[in-house]
Tab-separated table of C-alpha atoms in Angstrom:
chain	number	residue	atom	x	y	z
A	1	MET	CA	77.843	105.875	117.053
A	2	LEU	CA	78.531	102.288	118.437
A	3	LEU	CA	76.437	99.682	116.826
A	4	THR	CA	76.035	96.288	118.259
A	5	VAL	CA	74.385	93.589	116.403
A	6	LEU	CA	73.600	90.188	117.819
A	7	LEU	CA	72.199	87.376	115.443
A	8	VAL	CA	71.682	83.708	115.878
A	9	LEU	CA	72.803	81.156	113.249
A	10	ALA	CA	71.729	77.657	113.586
A	11	PRO	CA	73.073	74.973	111.021
A	12	GLY	CA	70.788	72.931	108.865
A	13	PRO	CA	70.689	69.119	108.505
A	14	ALA	CA	74.350	69.043	107.471
A	15	TRP	CA	75.586	69.778	111.077
A	16	THR	CA	73.206	67.414	113.134
A	17	SER	CA	74.534	64.112	114.328
A	18	LEU	CA	73.335	61.173	116.102
A	19	ASN	CA	74.128	60.423	119.842
A	20	ALA	CA	76.224	57.330	120.013
A	21	GLN	CA	74.225	55.979	123.103
A	22	THR	CA	70.617	56.731	122.355
A	23	GLY	CA	70.388	56.736	118.549
A	24	ASN	CA	68.671	60.275	118.655
A	25	GLU	CA	69.568	63.294	116.673
A	26	ALA	CA	71.604	65.612	118.461
A	27	PRO	CA	70.472	69.298	118.801
A	28	PRO	CA	71.914	71.678	116.128
A	29	VAL	CA	75.063	73.677	116.820
A	30	LYS	CA	74.206	77.173	117.835
A	31	ILE	CA	76.294	80.040	116.459
A	32	SER	CA	75.950	83.801	117.316
A	33	VAL	CA	77.573	86.722	115.620
A	34	ALA	CA	78.221	90.056	117.263
A	35	ILE	CA	79.620	92.811	115.306
A	36	THR	CA	80.547	96.328	116.723
A	37	GLY	CA	81.756	99.402	114.900
A	38	ASP	CA	81.271	103.003	113.804
A	39	THR	CA	79.261	104.548	111.021
A	40	ASP	CA	81.239	106.142	108.112
A	41	ALA	CA	81.253	109.686	107.049
A	42	ASP	CA	77.832	109.327	105.317
A	43	GLY	CA	76.268	107.859	108.539
A	44	GLU	CA	76.144	104.162	106.774
A	45	ASP	CA	76.113	101.220	108.939
A	46	LEU	CA	78.914	98.962	107.658
A	47	SER	CA	78.077	96.057	110.045
A	48	SER	CA	75.416	95.114	107.806
A	49	LEU	CA	78.071	94.307	105.145
A	50	PHE	CA	79.887	92.004	107.604
A	51	LEU	CA	76.513	90.364	108.559
A	52	GLU	CA	75.362	89.849	105.059
A	53	SER	CA	78.808	88.340	104.100
A	54	LEU	CA	78.702	85.872	106.946
A	55	GLU	CA	74.975	85.075	106.522
A	56	LEU	CA	75.623	84.258	102.792
A	57	GLU	CA	78.757	82.014	103.316
A	58	LEU	CA	77.389	80.305	106.265
A	59	GLY	CA	74.114	79.670	104.420
A	60	LEU	CA	75.894	78.042	101.583
A	61	ALA	CA	77.534	75.693	103.935
A	62	GLY	CA	74.280	74.533	105.361
A	63	PHE	CA	73.522	77.169	108.095
A	64	MET	CA	70.269	78.877	108.709
A	65	LEU	CA	69.495	82.434	109.919
A	66	LYS	CA	67.337	82.985	112.992
A	67	ASP	CA	66.043	86.300	114.358
A	68	SER	CA	66.372	85.584	118.067
A	69	SER	CA	69.288	86.418	120.592
A	70	LEU	CA	71.338	83.546	121.971
A	71	PRO	CA	72.825	84.070	125.397
A	72	ASP	CA	74.826	80.775	125.554
A	73	PRO	CA	76.101	79.837	121.945
A	74	ASP	CA	78.239	76.776	121.001
A	75	ILE	CA	80.343	79.001	118.678
A	76	LEU	CA	80.646	82.783	118.991
A	77	ILE	CA	81.736	84.865	116.044
A	78	ARG	CA	82.964	88.379	117.108
A	79	GLY	CA	83.776	91.306	114.744
A	80	ASP	CA	84.890	94.819	115.649
A	81	TYR	CA	85.830	97.518	113.177
A	82	ASN	CA	86.750	101.265	113.192
A	83	ILE	CA	86.911	103.834	110.234
A	84	ILE	CA	90.132	105.881	109.773
A	85	GLY	CA	89.891	108.209	106.778
A	86	ASP	CA	89.196	106.209	103.574
A	87	SER	CA	90.204	102.748	105.359
A	88	ILE	CA	88.592	100.416	107.648
A	89	ASN	CA	90.493	98.420	110.267
A	90	PHE	CA	88.725	95.355	111.477
A	91	LYS	CA	89.150	92.183	113.556
A	92	LEU	CA	87.111	89.005	112.913
A	93	GLU	CA	87.284	85.825	114.973
A	94	ALA	CA	85.414	82.718	115.837
A	95	GLY	CA	85.749	80.417	118.789
A	96	VAL	CA	84.156	77.973	121.394
A	97	PRO	CA	83.275	79.972	124.432
A	98	GLY	CA	84.590	78.398	127.748
A	99	GLU	CA	86.770	76.018	125.831
A	100	ASP	CA	89.641	78.432	124.783
A	101	ILE	CA	89.467	77.044	121.245
A	102	THR	CA	89.917	79.548	118.525
A	103	LEU	CA	88.610	78.550	115.261
A	104	PHE	CA	89.412	81.536	113.200
A	105	SER	CA	91.058	84.926	113.783
A	106	VAL	CA	92.096	87.789	111.379
A	107	GLU	CA	93.041	91.478	111.586
A	108	ALA	CA	93.186	93.466	108.422
A	109	ARG	CA	92.952	97.052	106.881
A	110	GLU	CA	90.954	97.606	103.666
A	111	LYS	CA	90.067	100.489	101.657
A	112	LEU	CA	86.460	101.836	101.583
A	113	ARG	CA	85.796	101.181	98.005
A	114	PHE	CA	83.016	99.653	95.788
A	115	ALA	CA	84.593	96.114	96.052
A	116	LEU	CA	84.707	96.114	100.044
A	117	ASP	CA	81.681	93.582	100.028
A	118	SER	CA	83.647	91.139	97.790
A	119	VAL	CA	86.786	91.452	100.234
A	120	LEU	CA	84.604	90.689	103.190
A	121	LEU	CA	82.995	87.665	101.477
A	122	GLY	CA	86.578	86.280	101.241
A	123	TYR	CA	87.100	86.596	104.970
A	124	ALA	CA	83.669	85.149	105.694
A	125	ARG	CA	84.451	82.283	103.429
A	126	GLU	CA	87.587	81.473	105.272
A	127	LEU	CA	85.770	81.721	108.532
A	128	THR	CA	83.213	79.453	107.303
A	129	GLU	CA	85.651	76.789	106.106
A	130	SER	CA	87.347	76.858	109.462
A	131	ILE	CA	83.991	76.120	111.304
A	132	SER	CA	83.103	73.450	108.796
A	133	ALA	CA	86.505	71.798	109.128
A	134	PHE	CA	86.187	71.743	112.776
A	135	LEU	CA	82.745	70.268	112.746
A	136	ASP	CA	83.973	67.562	110.260
A	137	GLU	CA	86.723	66.755	112.406
A	138	ASN	CA	84.576	66.749	115.588
A	139	PRO	CA	80.997	65.903	114.579
A	140	ASP	CA	79.873	65.103	118.144
A	141	PHE	CA	81.718	67.893	120.045
A	142	PHE	CA	78.593	69.730	120.787
A	143	ALA	CA	76.379	66.756	121.105
A	144	ALA	CA	74.764	66.103	124.560
A	145	THR	CA	76.083	63.133	126.217
A	146	VAL	CA	73.567	61.180	128.202
A	147	SER	CA	74.630	59.659	131.509
A	148	PRO	CA	74.623	55.866	131.988
A	149	GLU	CA	71.997	56.121	134.658
A	150	ASN	CA	69.665	57.970	132.284
A	151	VAL	CA	70.252	55.915	129.126
A	152	GLU	CA	67.406	53.677	129.795
A	153	GLU	CA	65.082	56.449	130.282
A	154	ALA	CA	66.378	58.340	127.174
A	155	VAL	CA	65.767	55.325	124.748
A	156	PRO	CA	62.416	55.402	123.329
A	157	ALA	CA	60.233	52.661	124.388
A	158	GLU	CA	58.715	50.379	121.825
A	159	ASP	CA	55.199	51.703	122.293
A	160	GLY	CA	55.957	55.333	122.042
A	161	PRO	CA	58.659	58.211	121.801
A	162	VAL	CA	60.427	59.726	124.886
A	163	LYS	CA	58.764	62.772	126.043
A	164	ALA	CA	60.094	66.184	124.907
A	165	ALA	CA	60.355	67.491	128.303
A	166	ARG	CA	62.647	64.607	129.582
A	167	GLU	CA	64.932	65.020	126.488
A	168	THR	CA	65.198	68.650	127.296
A	169	GLU	CA	66.068	68.074	130.900
A	170	ASP	CA	68.733	65.690	130.026
A	171	ALA	CA	70.437	67.889	127.411
A	172	GLU	CA	70.359	70.856	129.704
A	173	ALA	CA	71.766	69.037	132.743
A	174	VAL	CA	74.662	67.607	130.669
A	175	LYS	CA	75.423	70.958	129.030
A	176	GLY	CA	75.507	72.442	132.506
A	177	GLN	CA	78.207	69.949	133.450
A	178	GLY	CA	80.274	71.009	130.366
A	179	THR	CA	80.567	67.299	129.323
A	180	ALA	CA	82.763	66.961	126.043
A	181	PRO	CA	84.308	64.084	124.248
A	182	PRO	CA	87.530	63.026	125.997
A	183	ASP	CA	89.619	63.308	122.930
A	184	ALA	CA	88.033	66.473	121.722
A	185	ASP	CA	91.204	68.650	122.518
A	186	LYS	CA	93.541	66.162	120.809
A	187	ALA	CA	91.118	66.141	117.761
A	188	VAL	CA	91.245	70.020	117.523
A	189	GLY	CA	95.013	69.977	117.673
A	190	ASP	CA	95.131	67.351	114.893
A	191	ALA	CA	92.759	69.351	112.731
A	192	SER	CA	94.766	72.604	113.235
A	193	GLU	CA	98.081	70.840	112.612
A	194	GLN	CA	96.754	69.342	109.386
A	195	ALA	CA	95.345	72.729	108.138
A	196	ALA	CA	98.669	74.385	108.882
A	197	LYS	CA	100.586	71.577	107.163
A	198	THR	CA	98.435	71.983	104.028
A	199	LYS	CA	99.216	75.641	103.690
A	200	ASP	CA	102.883	75.038	104.241
A	201	PHE	CA	103.203	73.555	100.539
A	202	LEU	CA	102.569	75.606	97.311
A	203	PHE	CA	102.304	74.161	93.784
A	204	SER	CA	101.923	76.283	90.767
A	205	ALA	CA	101.549	75.713	86.927
A	206	ASP	CA	101.577	78.730	84.437
A	207	LEU	CA	101.851	79.382	80.887
A	208	GLY	CA	103.518	82.534	79.403
A	209	LEU	CA	104.928	84.089	76.389
A	210	PHE	CA	108.558	84.880	75.717
A	211	LEU	CA	109.070	88.204	74.212
A	212	ALA	CA	112.897	88.357	73.086
A	213	ALA	CA	114.424	91.661	73.485
A	214	GLY	CA	117.920	93.342	72.958
A	215	GLU	CA	120.168	91.216	70.667
A	216	ALA	CA	117.947	88.090	70.967
A	217	GLY	CA	115.004	90.110	69.577
A	218	ARG	CA	116.647	90.602	66.237
A	219	TYR	CA	116.302	86.839	65.356
A	220	MET	CA	113.908	85.118	68.013
A	221	LYS	CA	110.241	85.117	67.424
A	222	THR	CA	107.689	85.149	70.234
A	223	GLY	CA	107.578	81.763	71.979
A	224	PHE	CA	105.536	79.960	74.460
A	225	ALA	CA	106.854	79.200	77.918
A	226	PRO	CA	105.123	76.894	80.446
A	227	SER	CA	106.430	76.318	84.012
A	228	PHE	CA	105.954	74.462	87.147
A	229	PHE	CA	106.822	75.199	90.705
A	230	GLY	CA	106.702	73.353	94.056
A	231	GLY	CA	107.878	74.819	97.261
A	232	TYR	CA	107.693	74.796	100.937
A	233	ARG	CA	106.854	77.769	103.294
A	234	PHE	CA	109.795	78.383	105.643
A	235	LYS	CA	108.425	81.711	106.920
A	236	PRO	CA	105.065	83.385	106.610
A	237	GLY	CA	104.834	84.427	102.926
A	238	LEU	CA	108.198	82.989	101.951
A	239	PHE	CA	108.324	79.858	99.787
A	240	CYS	CA	111.520	78.013	98.695
A	241	GLY	CA	111.366	75.362	96.160
A	242	LEU	CA	112.181	74.176	92.659
A	243	ASN	CA	111.235	75.586	89.309
A	244	LEU	CA	110.992	73.623	86.020
A	245	GLY	CA	110.395	75.554	82.843
A	246	ALA	CA	110.490	75.085	79.103
A	247	MET	CA	110.479	77.527	76.326
A	248	PHE	CA	109.607	76.776	72.607
A	249	PHE	CA	110.666	79.336	69.854
A	250	GLN	CA	111.541	79.923	66.207
A	251	ALA	CA	114.591	82.000	64.999
A	252	GLU	CA	115.248	83.587	61.643
A	253	GLY	CA	118.649	84.625	60.468
A	254	PHE	CA	120.006	86.194	57.205
A	255	ALA	CA	120.768	82.752	55.742
A	256	THR	CA	118.707	80.083	57.570
A	257	GLU	CA	115.722	79.490	60.025
A	258	ALA	CA	115.836	77.298	63.051
A	259	GLN	CA	113.393	75.918	65.613
A	260	GLY	CA	114.347	75.211	69.176
A	261	PHE	CA	113.421	74.787	72.853
A	262	ILE	CA	115.100	75.658	76.212
A	263	VAL	CA	114.543	73.684	79.339
A	264	THR	CA	115.455	75.445	82.596
A	265	LEU	CA	115.738	73.975	86.045
A	266	GLY	CA	116.885	75.560	89.339
A	267	PRO	CA	115.816	76.875	92.853
A	268	GLU	CA	113.143	79.516	93.238
A	269	LEU	CA	112.066	81.990	95.988
A	270	ARG	CA	108.627	83.367	96.096
A	271	LEU	CA	107.724	86.127	98.574
A	272	LYS	CA	103.941	87.015	99.137
A	273	PHE	CA	102.695	90.179	100.692
A	274	ASP	CA	99.265	89.244	102.106
A	275	ALA	CA	97.278	92.424	102.101
A	276	GLY	CA	94.106	90.876	103.675
A	277	GLY	CA	92.080	90.847	100.397
A	278	PRO	CA	91.378	88.657	97.427
A	279	ALA	CA	94.437	89.943	95.698
A	280	VAL	CA	97.845	89.125	97.024
A	281	PRO	CA	100.907	90.726	95.496
A	282	GLY	CA	104.343	89.182	95.544
A	283	ILE	CA	107.804	88.810	93.904
A	284	ARG	CA	109.740	85.600	92.787
A	285	ALA	CA	113.299	84.924	91.688
A	286	ALA	CA	114.920	81.866	90.230
A	287	ALA	CA	118.460	80.890	89.006
A	288	GLY	CA	119.948	77.728	87.634
A	289	GLY	CA	120.885	76.195	84.306
A	290	ALA	CA	119.259	76.115	80.949
A	291	LEU	CA	119.572	73.641	78.160
A	292	PHE	CA	119.516	75.066	74.710
A	293	VAL	CA	118.340	72.710	71.798
A	294	VAL	CA	118.459	74.189	68.352
A	295	THR	CA	117.661	72.688	65.044
A	296	PRO	CA	118.564	74.775	62.066
A	297	GLU	CA	116.784	73.954	58.619
A	298	GLY	CA	118.672	71.160	56.785
A	299	GLY	CA	120.951	70.486	59.725
A	300	GLY	CA	121.317	68.503	63.055
A	301	SER	CA	120.327	69.602	66.446
A	302	GLU	CA	122.813	71.359	68.566
A	303	THR	CA	122.650	71.596	72.438
A	304	LYS	CA	124.395	73.841	74.873
A	305	LEU	CA	124.072	74.213	78.777
A	306	VAL	CA	124.287	77.886	79.762
A	307	PRO	CA	123.351	79.698	83.165
A	308	SER	CA	120.052	81.332	83.464
A	309	ALA	CA	118.025	83.417	85.712
A	310	GLU	CA	114.427	84.795	86.009
A	311	ALA	CA	112.613	87.415	88.308
A	312	GLY	CA	109.373	89.191	88.311
A	313	MET	CA	106.277	90.317	90.099
A	314	THR	CA	103.289	88.164	90.768
A	315	MET	CA	99.678	88.713	91.666
A	316	ASP	CA	97.328	86.121	93.200
A	317	PHE	CA	93.668	86.139	92.993
A	318	ALA	CA	91.425	83.978	95.243
A	319	LEU	CA	88.351	82.920	93.424
A	320	GLY	CA	86.701	80.546	95.916
A	321	LYS	CA	88.930	77.527	96.386
A	322	LEU	CA	90.681	78.399	92.948
A	323	VAL	CA	93.603	80.629	93.197
A	324	LEU	CA	94.640	82.421	89.825
A	325	THR	CA	98.140	83.861	89.529
A	326	ALA	CA	99.504	86.283	87.152
A	327	ALA	CA	103.170	87.336	86.624
A	328	ALA	CA	105.471	89.791	84.698
A	329	ASP	CA	108.944	88.367	84.519
A	330	ILE	CA	112.333	89.084	82.909
A	331	ALA	CA	114.473	85.903	81.806
A	332	LEU	CA	118.179	86.176	81.343
A	333	PHE	CA	120.584	83.700	79.508
A	334	TYR	CA	124.359	83.945	79.265
A	335	GLU	CA	125.591	82.649	76.191
A	336	ASN	CA	128.825	82.892	74.440
A	337	GLY	CA	129.817	86.115	76.392
A	338	ALA	CA	126.504	87.764	75.502
A	339	LEU	CA	123.521	88.422	77.682
A	340	LEU	CA	120.176	87.318	76.024
A	341	TYR	CA	117.038	88.372	77.660
A	342	GLY	CA	113.337	88.630	77.077
A	343	PHE	CA	110.052	89.520	78.876
A	344	MET	CA	107.586	86.992	79.916
A	345	PRO	CA	103.929	87.830	80.994
A	346	ARG	CA	102.438	84.656	82.613
A	347	ILE	CA	99.131	83.388	83.872
A	348	GLY	CA	98.473	80.235	85.931
A	349	ILE	CA	96.872	78.414	88.897
A	350	ASN	CA	98.188	77.884	92.479
A	351	PHE	CA	97.030	74.569	93.952
């Protein structure tokens, strides 16, 4: 059964603006949402999940929901989904009708599970942020432009306001002409370019535990291992950058004890597999050099530079604008003809 739902969303005061020529408040931006799709095996209408997610996120951004249809919206949100087995395939996009401007577009496949509503909220949040960013960059894009010959009529007289009928006629006439700010296309391009540029860089900080294994596990105790990463996205999901890490540990031998730390530095690759949900799996690998600094009890510090490598699996979790990352790594050091290694569970933040 095909379900078609058409709702109208009108933004609140956050998205109204003043006309530069008349000083009057411009009409609010009109946004409509159309969702089409099938019912699931139990006959449940999943389009309501999409609509509730959009309503919630748009409402948090200052938009209000109305119950009337809108034939000529400023921004149109379209969604289409189909159910295949225990999965749902869908496409969600937002754009400006008649202007060939796409504000947001995504195609994804998700499991029909209990957490589907939270997954859809994530997409609705990204869509809302795209619309908000566009309106921030172009606050007067949808504002009615009053022609010079009508400015005198549109400006309120000192003894009273302009009649509502005259304002409505002027707004409709100008909208029919499709008048838009001369630099609107350039502003849209600049906003898109800036958003893409921001996503091209990745910075991460995390803290882990070093659990020595093998030969090193006989004398090295559990240590703390913070690290920092900064990288650039060369391809979708592939980041190349530099990793700086440290490791603080204690060692116990038969005759003495020692304290020390290790500083690692080298290039790192991170590959993320965007599955279209709030959790993004990935892998990472780094190599370079490690500076060992060990201070035995009653003795002076000893230093040594050795080759090192680190690799593991990662998982990113989107919590609003905050992205938490967890990882399970293995660290390798080649020292005096022996391979020292250990495991490192990590947790951190991407920003």
